[in-house]
Coordinates of C-alpha atoms in Angstrom, one line a residue:
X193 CA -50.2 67.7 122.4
X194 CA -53.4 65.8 122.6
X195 CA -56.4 66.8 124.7
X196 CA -58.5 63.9 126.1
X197 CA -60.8 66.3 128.6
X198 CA -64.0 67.4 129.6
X199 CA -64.6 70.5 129.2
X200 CA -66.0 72.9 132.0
X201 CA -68.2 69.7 133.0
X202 CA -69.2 69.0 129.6
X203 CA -68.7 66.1 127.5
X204 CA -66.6 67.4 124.1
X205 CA -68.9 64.9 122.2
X206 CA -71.8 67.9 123.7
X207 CA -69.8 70.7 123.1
X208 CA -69.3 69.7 119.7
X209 CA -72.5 69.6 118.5
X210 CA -73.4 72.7 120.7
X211 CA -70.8 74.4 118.9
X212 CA -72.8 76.5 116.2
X213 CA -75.2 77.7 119.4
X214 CA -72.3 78.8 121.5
X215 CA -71.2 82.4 121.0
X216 CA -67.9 81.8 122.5
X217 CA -67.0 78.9 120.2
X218 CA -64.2 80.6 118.3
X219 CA -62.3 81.4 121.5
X220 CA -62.7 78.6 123.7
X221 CA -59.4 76.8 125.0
X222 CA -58.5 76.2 121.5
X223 CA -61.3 73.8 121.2
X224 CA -61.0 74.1 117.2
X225 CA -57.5 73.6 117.2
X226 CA -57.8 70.2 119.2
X227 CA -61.2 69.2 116.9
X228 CA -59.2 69.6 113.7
X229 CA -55.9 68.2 114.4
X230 CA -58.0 65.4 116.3
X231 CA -59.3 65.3 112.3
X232 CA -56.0 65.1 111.1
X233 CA -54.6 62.5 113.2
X234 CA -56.6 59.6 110.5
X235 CA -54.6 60.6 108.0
X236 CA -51.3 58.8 107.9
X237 CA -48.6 61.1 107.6
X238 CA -45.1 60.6 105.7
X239 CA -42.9 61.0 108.4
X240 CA -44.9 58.5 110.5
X241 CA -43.4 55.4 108.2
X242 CA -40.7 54.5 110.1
X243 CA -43.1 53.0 113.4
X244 CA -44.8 49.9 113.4
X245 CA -48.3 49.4 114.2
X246 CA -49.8 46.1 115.9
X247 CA -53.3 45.4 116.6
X248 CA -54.8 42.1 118.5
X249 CA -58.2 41.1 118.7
X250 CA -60.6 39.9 121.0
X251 CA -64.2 38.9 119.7
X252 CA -67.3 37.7 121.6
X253 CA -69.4 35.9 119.4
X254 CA -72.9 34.9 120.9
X255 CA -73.5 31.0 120.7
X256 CA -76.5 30.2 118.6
X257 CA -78.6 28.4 121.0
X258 CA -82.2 28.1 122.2
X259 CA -81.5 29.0 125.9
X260 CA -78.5 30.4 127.9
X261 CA -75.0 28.6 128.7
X262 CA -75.7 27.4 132.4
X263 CA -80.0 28.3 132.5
X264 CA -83.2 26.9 130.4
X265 CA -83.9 30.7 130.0
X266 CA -84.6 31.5 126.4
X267 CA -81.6 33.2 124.0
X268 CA -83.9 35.7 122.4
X269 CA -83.0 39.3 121.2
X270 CA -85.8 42.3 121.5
X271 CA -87.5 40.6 123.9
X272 CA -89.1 43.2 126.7
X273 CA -86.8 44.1 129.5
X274 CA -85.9 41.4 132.4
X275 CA -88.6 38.8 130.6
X276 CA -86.0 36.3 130.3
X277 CA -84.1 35.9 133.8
X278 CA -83.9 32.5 135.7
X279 CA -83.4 32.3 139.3
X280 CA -79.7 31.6 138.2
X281 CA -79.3 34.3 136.1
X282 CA -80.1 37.0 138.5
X283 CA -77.8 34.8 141.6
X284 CA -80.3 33.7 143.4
X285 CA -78.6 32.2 146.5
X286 CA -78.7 28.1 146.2
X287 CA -79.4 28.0 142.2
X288 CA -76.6 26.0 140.7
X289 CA -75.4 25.9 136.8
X290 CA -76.4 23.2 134.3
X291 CA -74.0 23.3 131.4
X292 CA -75.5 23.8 127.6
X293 CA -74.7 20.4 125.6
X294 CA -75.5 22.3 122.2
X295 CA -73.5 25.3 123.2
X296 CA -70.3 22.7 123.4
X297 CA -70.9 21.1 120.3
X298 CA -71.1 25.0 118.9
X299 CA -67.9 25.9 120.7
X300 CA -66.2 22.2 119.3
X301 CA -66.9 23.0 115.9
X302 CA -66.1 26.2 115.5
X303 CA -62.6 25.6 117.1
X304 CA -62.2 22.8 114.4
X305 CA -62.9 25.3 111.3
X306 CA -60.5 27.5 112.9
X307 CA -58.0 25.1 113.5
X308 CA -57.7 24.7 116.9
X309 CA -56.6 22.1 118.9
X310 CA -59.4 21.2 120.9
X311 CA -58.7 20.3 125.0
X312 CA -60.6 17.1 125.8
X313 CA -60.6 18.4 129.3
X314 CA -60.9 21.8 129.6
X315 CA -61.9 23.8 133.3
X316 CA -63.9 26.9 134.1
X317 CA -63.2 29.4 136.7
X318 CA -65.0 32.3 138.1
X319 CA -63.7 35.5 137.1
X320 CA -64.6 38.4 139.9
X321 CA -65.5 41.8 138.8
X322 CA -68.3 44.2 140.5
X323 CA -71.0 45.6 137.6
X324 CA -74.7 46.2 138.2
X325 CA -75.3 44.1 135.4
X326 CA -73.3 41.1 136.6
X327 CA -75.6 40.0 139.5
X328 CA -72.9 37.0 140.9
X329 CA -70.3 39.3 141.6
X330 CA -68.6 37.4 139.0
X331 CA -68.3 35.8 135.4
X332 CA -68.2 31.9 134.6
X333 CA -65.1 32.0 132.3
X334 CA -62.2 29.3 131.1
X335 CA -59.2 31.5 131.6
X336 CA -56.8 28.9 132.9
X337 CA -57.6 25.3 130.7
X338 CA -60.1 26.8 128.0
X339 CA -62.0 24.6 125.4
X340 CA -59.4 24.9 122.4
X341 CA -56.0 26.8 121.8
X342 CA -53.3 27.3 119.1
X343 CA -55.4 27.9 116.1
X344 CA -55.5 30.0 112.9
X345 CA -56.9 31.9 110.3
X346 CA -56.4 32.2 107.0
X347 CA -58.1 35.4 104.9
X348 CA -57.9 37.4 102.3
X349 CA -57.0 41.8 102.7
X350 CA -58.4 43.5 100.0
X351 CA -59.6 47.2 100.6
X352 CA -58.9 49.3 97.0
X353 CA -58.9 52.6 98.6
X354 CA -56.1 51.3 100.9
X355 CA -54.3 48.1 99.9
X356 CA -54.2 48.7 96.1
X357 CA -53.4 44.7 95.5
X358 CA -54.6 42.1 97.6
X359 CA -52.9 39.6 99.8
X360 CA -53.2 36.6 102.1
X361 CA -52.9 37.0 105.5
X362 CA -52.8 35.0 108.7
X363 CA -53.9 35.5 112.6
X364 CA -52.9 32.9 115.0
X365 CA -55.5 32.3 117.6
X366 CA -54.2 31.9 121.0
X367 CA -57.3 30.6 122.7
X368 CA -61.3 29.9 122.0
X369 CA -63.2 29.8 125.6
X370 CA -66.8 29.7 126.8
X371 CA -68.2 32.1 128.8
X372 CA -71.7 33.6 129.7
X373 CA -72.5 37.0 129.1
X374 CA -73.7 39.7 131.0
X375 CA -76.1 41.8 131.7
X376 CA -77.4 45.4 130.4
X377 CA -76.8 48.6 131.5
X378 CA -79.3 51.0 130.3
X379 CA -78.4 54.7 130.6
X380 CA -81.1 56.9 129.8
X381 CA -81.7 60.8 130.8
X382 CA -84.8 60.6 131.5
X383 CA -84.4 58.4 134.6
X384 CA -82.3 59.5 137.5
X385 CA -79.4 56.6 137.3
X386 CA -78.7 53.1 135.1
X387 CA -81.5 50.6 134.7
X388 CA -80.6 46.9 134.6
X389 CA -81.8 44.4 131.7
X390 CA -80.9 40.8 132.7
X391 CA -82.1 39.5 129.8
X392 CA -78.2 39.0 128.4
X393 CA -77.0 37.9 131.5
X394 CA -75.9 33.9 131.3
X395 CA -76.4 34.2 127.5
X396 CA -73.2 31.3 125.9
X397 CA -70.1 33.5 124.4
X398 CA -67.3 32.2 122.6
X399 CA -64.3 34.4 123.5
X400 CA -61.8 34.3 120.5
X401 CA -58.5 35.9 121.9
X402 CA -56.5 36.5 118.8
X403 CA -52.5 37.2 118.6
X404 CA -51.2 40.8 117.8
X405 CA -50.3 40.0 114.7
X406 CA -52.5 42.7 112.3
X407 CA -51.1 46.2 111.3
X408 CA -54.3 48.0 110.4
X409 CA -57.8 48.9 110.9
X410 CA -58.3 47.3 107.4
X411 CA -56.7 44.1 108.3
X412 CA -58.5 44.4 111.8
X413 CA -62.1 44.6 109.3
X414 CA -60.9 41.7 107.1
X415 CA -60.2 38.9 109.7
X416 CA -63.4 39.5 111.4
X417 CA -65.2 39.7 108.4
X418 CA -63.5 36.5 107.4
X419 CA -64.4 35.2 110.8
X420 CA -68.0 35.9 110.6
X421 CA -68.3 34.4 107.3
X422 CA -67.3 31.0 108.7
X423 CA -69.5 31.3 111.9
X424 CA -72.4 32.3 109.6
X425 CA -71.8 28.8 107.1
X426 CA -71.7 27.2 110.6
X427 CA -74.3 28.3 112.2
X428 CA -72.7 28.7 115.4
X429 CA -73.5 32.5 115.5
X430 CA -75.8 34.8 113.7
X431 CA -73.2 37.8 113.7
X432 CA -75.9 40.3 113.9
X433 CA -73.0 43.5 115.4
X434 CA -76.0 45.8 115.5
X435 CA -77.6 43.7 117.9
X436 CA -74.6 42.9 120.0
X437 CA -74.6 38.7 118.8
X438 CA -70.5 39.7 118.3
X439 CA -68.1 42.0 119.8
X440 CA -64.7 43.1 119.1
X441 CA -62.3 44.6 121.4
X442 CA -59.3 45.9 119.7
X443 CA -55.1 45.8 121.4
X444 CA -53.5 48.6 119.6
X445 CA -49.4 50.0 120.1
X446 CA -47.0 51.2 117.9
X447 CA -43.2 50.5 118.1
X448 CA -39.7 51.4 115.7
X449 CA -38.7 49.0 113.9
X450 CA -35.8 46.9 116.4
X451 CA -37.7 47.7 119.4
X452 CA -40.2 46.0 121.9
X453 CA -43.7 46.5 121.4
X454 CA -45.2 49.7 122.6
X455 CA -47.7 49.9 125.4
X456 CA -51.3 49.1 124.1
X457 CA -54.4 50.6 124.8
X458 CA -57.7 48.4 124.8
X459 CA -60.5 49.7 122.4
X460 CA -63.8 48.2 124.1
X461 CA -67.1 47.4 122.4
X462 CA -66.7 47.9 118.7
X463 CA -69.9 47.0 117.3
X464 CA -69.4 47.4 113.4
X465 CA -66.8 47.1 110.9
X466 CA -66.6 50.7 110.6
X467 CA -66.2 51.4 114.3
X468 CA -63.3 48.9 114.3
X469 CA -61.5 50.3 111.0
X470 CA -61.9 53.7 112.3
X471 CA -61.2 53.4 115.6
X472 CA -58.2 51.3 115.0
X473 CA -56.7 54.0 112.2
X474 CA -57.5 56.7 114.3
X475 CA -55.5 55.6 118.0
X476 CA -52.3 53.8 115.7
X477 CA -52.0 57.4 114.5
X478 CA -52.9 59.2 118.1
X479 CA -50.5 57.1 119.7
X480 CA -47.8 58.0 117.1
X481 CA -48.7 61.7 117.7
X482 CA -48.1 61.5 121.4
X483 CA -44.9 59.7 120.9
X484 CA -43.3 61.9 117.8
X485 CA -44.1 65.1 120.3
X486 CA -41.9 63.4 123.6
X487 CA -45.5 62.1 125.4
X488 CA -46.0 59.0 126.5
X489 CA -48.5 56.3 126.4
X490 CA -51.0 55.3 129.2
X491 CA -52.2 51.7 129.2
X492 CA -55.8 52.0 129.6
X493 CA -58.7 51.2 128.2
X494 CA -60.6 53.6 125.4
X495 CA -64.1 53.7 123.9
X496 CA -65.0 55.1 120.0
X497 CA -67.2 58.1 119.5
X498 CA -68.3 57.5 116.0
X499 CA -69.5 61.0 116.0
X500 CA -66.0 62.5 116.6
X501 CA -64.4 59.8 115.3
X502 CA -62.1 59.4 118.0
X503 CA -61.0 57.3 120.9
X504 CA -61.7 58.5 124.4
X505 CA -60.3 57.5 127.7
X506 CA -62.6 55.7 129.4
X507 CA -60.3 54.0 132.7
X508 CA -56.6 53.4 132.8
X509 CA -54.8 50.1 133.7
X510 CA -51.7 51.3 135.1
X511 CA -52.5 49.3 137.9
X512 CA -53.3 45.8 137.0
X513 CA -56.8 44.9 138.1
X514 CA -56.9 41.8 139.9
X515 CA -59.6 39.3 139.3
X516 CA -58.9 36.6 141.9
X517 CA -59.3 33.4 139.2
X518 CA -61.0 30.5 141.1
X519 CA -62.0 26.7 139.5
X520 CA -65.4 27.5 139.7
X521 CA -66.8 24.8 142.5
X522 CA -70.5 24.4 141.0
X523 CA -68.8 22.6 137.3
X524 CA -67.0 19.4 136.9
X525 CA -63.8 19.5 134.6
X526 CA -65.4 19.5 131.1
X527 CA -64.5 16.0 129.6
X528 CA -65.8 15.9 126.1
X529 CA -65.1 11.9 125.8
X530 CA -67.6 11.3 129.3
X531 CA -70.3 13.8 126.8
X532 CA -69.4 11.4 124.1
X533 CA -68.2 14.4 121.9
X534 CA -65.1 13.5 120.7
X535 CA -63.7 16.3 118.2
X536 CA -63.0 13.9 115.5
X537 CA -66.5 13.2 114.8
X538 CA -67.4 16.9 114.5
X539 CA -64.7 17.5 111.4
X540 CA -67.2 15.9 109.0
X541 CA -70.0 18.8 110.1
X542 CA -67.7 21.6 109.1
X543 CA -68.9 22.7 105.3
X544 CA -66.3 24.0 102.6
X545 CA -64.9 27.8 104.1
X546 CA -64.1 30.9 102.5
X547 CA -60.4 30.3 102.1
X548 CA -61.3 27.0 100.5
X549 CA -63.8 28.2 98.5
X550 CA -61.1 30.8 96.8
X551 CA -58.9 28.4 96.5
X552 CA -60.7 26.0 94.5
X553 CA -61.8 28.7 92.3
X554 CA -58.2 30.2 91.4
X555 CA -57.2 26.4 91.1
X556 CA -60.0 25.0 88.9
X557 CA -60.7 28.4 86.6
X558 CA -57.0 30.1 86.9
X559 CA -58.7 33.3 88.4
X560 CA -57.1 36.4 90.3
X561 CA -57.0 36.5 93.7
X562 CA -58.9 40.0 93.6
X563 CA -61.9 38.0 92.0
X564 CA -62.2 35.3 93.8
X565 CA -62.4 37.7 96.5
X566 CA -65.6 39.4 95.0
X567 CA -66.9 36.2 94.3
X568 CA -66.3 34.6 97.6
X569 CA -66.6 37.3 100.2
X570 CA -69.4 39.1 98.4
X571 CA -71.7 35.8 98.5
X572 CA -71.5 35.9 95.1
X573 CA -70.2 32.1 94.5
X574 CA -73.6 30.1 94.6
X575 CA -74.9 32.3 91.4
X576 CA -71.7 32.0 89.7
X577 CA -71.5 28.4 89.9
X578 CA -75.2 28.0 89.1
X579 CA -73.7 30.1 85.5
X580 CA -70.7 27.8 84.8
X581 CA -72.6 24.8 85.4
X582 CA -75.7 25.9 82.9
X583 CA -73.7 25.7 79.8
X584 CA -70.3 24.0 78.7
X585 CA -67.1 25.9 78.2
X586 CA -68.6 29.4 79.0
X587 CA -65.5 32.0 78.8
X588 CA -65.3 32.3 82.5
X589 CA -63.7 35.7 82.3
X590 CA -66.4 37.2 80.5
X591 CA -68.8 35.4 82.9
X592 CA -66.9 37.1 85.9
X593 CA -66.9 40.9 84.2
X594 CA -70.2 40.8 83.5
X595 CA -71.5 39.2 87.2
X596 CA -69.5 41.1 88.9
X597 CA -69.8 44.7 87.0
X598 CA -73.2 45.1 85.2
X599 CA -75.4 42.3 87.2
X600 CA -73.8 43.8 90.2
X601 CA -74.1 47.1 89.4
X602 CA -77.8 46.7 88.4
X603 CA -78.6 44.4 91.8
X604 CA -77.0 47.9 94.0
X605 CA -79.2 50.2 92.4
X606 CA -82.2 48.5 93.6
X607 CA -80.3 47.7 96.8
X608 CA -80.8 44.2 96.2
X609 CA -78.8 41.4 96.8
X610 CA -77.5 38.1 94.4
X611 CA -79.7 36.2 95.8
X612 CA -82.6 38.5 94.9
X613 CA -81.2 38.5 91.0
X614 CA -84.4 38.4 88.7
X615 CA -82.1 36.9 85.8
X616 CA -81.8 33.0 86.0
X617 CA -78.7 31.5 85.9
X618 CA -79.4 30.0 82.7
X619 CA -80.4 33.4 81.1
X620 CA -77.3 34.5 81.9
X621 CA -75.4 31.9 80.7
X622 CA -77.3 31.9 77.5
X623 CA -76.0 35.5 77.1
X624 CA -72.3 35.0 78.0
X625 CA -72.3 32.0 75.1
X626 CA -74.0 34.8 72.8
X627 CA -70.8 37.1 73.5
X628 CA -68.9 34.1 73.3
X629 CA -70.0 33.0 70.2
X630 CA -69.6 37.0 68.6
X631 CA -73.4 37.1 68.2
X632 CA -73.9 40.4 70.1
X633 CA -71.0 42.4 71.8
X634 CA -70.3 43.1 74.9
X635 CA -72.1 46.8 74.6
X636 CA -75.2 44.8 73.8
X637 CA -74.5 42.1 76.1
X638 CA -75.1 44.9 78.6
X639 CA -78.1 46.3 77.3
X640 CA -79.2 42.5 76.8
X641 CA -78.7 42.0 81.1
X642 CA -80.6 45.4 81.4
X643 CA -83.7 44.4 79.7
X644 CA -84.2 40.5 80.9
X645 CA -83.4 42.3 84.8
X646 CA -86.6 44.3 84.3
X647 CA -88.6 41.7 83.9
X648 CA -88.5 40.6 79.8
X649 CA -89.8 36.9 79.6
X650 CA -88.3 36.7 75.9
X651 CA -85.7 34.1 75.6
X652 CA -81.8 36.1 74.8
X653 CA -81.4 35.1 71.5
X654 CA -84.9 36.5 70.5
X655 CA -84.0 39.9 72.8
X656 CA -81.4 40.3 70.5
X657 CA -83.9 39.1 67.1
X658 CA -86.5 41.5 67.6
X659 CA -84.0 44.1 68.6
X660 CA -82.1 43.9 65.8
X661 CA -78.8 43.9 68.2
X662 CA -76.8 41.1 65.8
X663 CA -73.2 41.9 65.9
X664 CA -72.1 42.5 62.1
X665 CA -68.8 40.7 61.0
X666 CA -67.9 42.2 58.6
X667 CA -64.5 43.3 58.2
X668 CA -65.1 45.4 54.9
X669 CA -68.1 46.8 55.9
X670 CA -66.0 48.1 59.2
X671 CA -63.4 49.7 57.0
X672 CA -65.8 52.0 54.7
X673 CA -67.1 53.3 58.3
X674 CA -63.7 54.2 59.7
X675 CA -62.3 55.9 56.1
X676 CA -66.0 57.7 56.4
X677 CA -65.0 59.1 59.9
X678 CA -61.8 59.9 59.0
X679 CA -62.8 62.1 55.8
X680 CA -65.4 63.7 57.6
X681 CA -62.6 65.0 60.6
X682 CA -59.6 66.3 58.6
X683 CA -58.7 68.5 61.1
X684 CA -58.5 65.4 64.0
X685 CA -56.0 63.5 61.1
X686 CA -54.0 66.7 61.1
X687 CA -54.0 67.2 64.5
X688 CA -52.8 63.1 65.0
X689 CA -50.1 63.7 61.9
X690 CA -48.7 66.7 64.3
X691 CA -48.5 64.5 67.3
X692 CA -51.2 65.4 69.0
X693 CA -52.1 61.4 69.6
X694 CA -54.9 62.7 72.2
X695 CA -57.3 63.4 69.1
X696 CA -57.8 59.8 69.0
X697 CA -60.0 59.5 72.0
X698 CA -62.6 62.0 70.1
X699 CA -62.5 59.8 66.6
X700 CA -63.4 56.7 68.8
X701 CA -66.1 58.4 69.9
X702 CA -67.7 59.0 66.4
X703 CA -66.7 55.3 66.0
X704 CA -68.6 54.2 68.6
X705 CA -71.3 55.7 67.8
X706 CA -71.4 54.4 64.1
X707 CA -71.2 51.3 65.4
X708 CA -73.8 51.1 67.4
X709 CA -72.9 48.4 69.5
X710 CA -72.8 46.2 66.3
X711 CA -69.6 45.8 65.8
X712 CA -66.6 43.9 67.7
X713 CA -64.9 47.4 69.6
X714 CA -62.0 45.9 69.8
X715 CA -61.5 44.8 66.0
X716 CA -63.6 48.4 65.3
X717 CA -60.8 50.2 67.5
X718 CA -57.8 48.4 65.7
X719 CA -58.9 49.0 62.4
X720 CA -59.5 52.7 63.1
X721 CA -55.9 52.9 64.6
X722 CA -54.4 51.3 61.4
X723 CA -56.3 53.4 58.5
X724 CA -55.2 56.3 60.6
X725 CA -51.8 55.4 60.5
X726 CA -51.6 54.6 57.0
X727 CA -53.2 58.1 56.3
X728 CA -50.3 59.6 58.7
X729 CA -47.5 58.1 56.6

């Protein structure tokens, strides 16, 4: 059975921090019980396999504009509370809406780059709802003819602690519509109700109502991330979630395979990735719980406590809520051609996009999926390209392990990003070509990256000079040092000749450290492997 109360008056989010200060804890109504299988229910479980999960989207990205959608109040975050209200954005009787030209062109463009089909008349209507922080009594929406429909997108799923391989994925877009937003509710214990910010209210949102077409929280975090990768290279939105510039609100039901979709629940106001991954994980698995045990599921709308890491009921929609949709009276039809916007000229604005980007790369240089992934998603392209394009016919495999596994791994020590990379892209060019030519090895190549990332203003090739870091070729020289280790470990030989292959893990190790990083491994390694064998038979 799941529990989804309050307890004696108090919130379970309370009671559960409360809990190591309440003498009664143990006993309580089976409180633990609920907490840990509440715990449980993330896990996937192997009798759940047979149901079907489907998740749809809705995301609210704030246009990137100067002022609001239908007011010359500024669009400003952290600015002190109810500094930035019009007469129109608090409803004053009489004030009228003056459509934002810029937040079209936003809205136009970033239907193109997701392949919508763009309405060259589009209509808005008022939506009516009754919130504190929605002064008009209602919300300027285009629910009936909105601004673009029947688009896509295309993006990569690639999560190594779920989906082992990646894949391609795509989520059809049903609709992209202006709106404004609204205001803030502030709830704060030490006053005795809600205060109201209006700063928000009238701010331009594009409303991005997605098909339910994912399975996953992890597919759920991919699409948006892919989404706000392409409204960043726009421009159109800054996609700062901790700041509330983009939403998501999350559909989720579970069905058998052969039968209908379930009924969803709404998850309202995820503000990070990890909220929406989690939250998403946690109610396909809740929902699957109620059904295994013979419950049934309620269509209503849920919130995510990232403390619990669960979904709570937050109002049910049993009854559907009726907004009376109007045409909105104070806005002509929307004609794009009278604004001289016509969609065609936009297409030239929109800048090469993630999906192209990998693409091209696993076209031009025959890489895996999984790295153009790293390359593109991780921002990590730019510096890459800058690499390839320094010197001619750089190995581009060796160029990838090395970017993305020792720069990268230095760069996340210091919590530093590509673009913060002290090593030029010529410097590291100049180092792959020194691997590529068997100058150093890869071992010193590593050491090499470490030293010119602190700050060395020594060219590579003299690095590796002074250093005396020169990889040796010499096959002969290779051989005395492998017979040498295998004379001075009889036992390991014996231990190898009886079968007990394991032993070669610990000779390597002595190799290794003969070598000392001048030597080819992999030549070191084979010749090792051969004397041994010899010595064997």
């Amino acid at each position: 059975m799941i529990f989804n109360v309050r307890t004696c008056g108090i919130q379970t989010s309370l009671l559960w921090k409360l809990k190591g200060k309440l003498s009664f804890w143990p006993s309580t109504c089976g409180l633990r019980e609920i907490f840990t299988f509440n715990c449980a229910l993330g896990k996937p479980q192997e009798k759940w396999k047979h149901w079907i999960s489907v998740v749809g989207l809705e995301v609210h990205a704030q246009i990137k504009t100067n002022s609001k959608l239908f007011s010359g109040s500024a669009n400003k975050f952290a600015s002190p509370a109810n500094s930035l209200v019009s007469l129109f954005d608090c409803a004053i009787p009489g004030t009228l809406p003056v459509l934002n030209k810029h937040s079209i062109e936003a809205a136009i463009l970033t239907a193109l780059a997701l392949n919508c089909n763009v309405n060259l008349i589009s209509e808005f209507d008022r939506k009516h709802y009754f919130y504190a922080d929605m002064p008009a009594g209602y919300q300027i929406t285009q629910q009936r003819i909105p601004l673009a429909v029947d688009g896509h997108l295309d993006f990569a799923v690639f999560s190594p602690a779920v989906h082992k391989v990646p894949y391609k994925k795509q989520s059809k877009i049903k609709q992209l519509q202006l709106e404004q937003d609204s205001g803030k509710s502030l709830h704060e214990e030490s006053s005795f109700g809600s205060l109201i910010d209006l700063n928000r209210a009238g701010v331009g949102l594009m409303e991005l109502v997605f098909e339910p077409d994912l399975k996953d929280g992890e597919e759920a975090v991919a699409c948006v991330s892919e989404l706000v990768r392409i409204l960043e290279f726009l421009g159109t939105c800054d996609c700062k979630m901790e700041e509330g510039s983009l939403r998501v609100d999350a559909n989720v039901s579970v069905h058998k395979a052969g039968d209908n979709f379930g009924t969803r629940t709404e998850i309202k106001n995820l503000n990070s990735l990890r909220a929406l991954s989690r939250s998403i994980d946690y109610e396909i698995s809740r929902q699957i719980a109620v059904l295994e045990n013979g419950g049934k599921i309620i269509n209503e709308t849920r919130g995510y406590d990232p403390q619990l890491k669960t979904t709570l009921s937050m109002r049910d929609k049993e009854e559907k809520q009726d907004y009376r949709y109007m045409p909105e009276p104070n806005l002509l039809p929307l004609n794009l051609l009278e604004l001289k916007l016509h969609p065609s000229d936009f297409r030239a604005r929109i800048p090469v996009l993630p999906e192209q980007q990998r693409t091209v790369l696993m076209n031009k240089y025959q890489l895996s999926l999984e790295t153009t992934i790293q390359l593109v998603n991780g921002g990590n392209i730019g510096y890459f390209e800058d690499v390839m394009g320094a010197l001619p016919d750089l190995p581009v495999k060796k160029v990838c392990s090395l970017l993305l596994t020792d720069m990268l791994g230095l760069l996340h020590k210091d919590e530093k990003t590509i673009h913060q990379c002290p090593v030029h892209p010529r410097q590291f060019a100049e180092v792959v070509e020194l691997v590529k030519n068997k100058t150093i090895t890869h071992a010193a190549s590593q050491n090499l990256l470490s030293i010119l990332y602190r700050g060395d203003k020594r060219k590579p090739k003299q690095v590796v000079e002074e250093e005396g870091w020169a990889m040796i070729n010499d096959s002969k020289k290779l051989e005395a040092i492998c017979q040498q280790i295998l004379s001075s470990n009889p036992k390991a030989v014996a231990s190898f000749r009886a079968g007990k292959t394991k032993v070669f893990k610990s000779l390597s190790a002595h190799l290794n450290k003969e070598c000392n990083n001048k030597y080819d491994m992999g030549e070191a390694t084979q010749t090792l492997r051969r004397l041994l064998q010899e010595r064997v038979e």
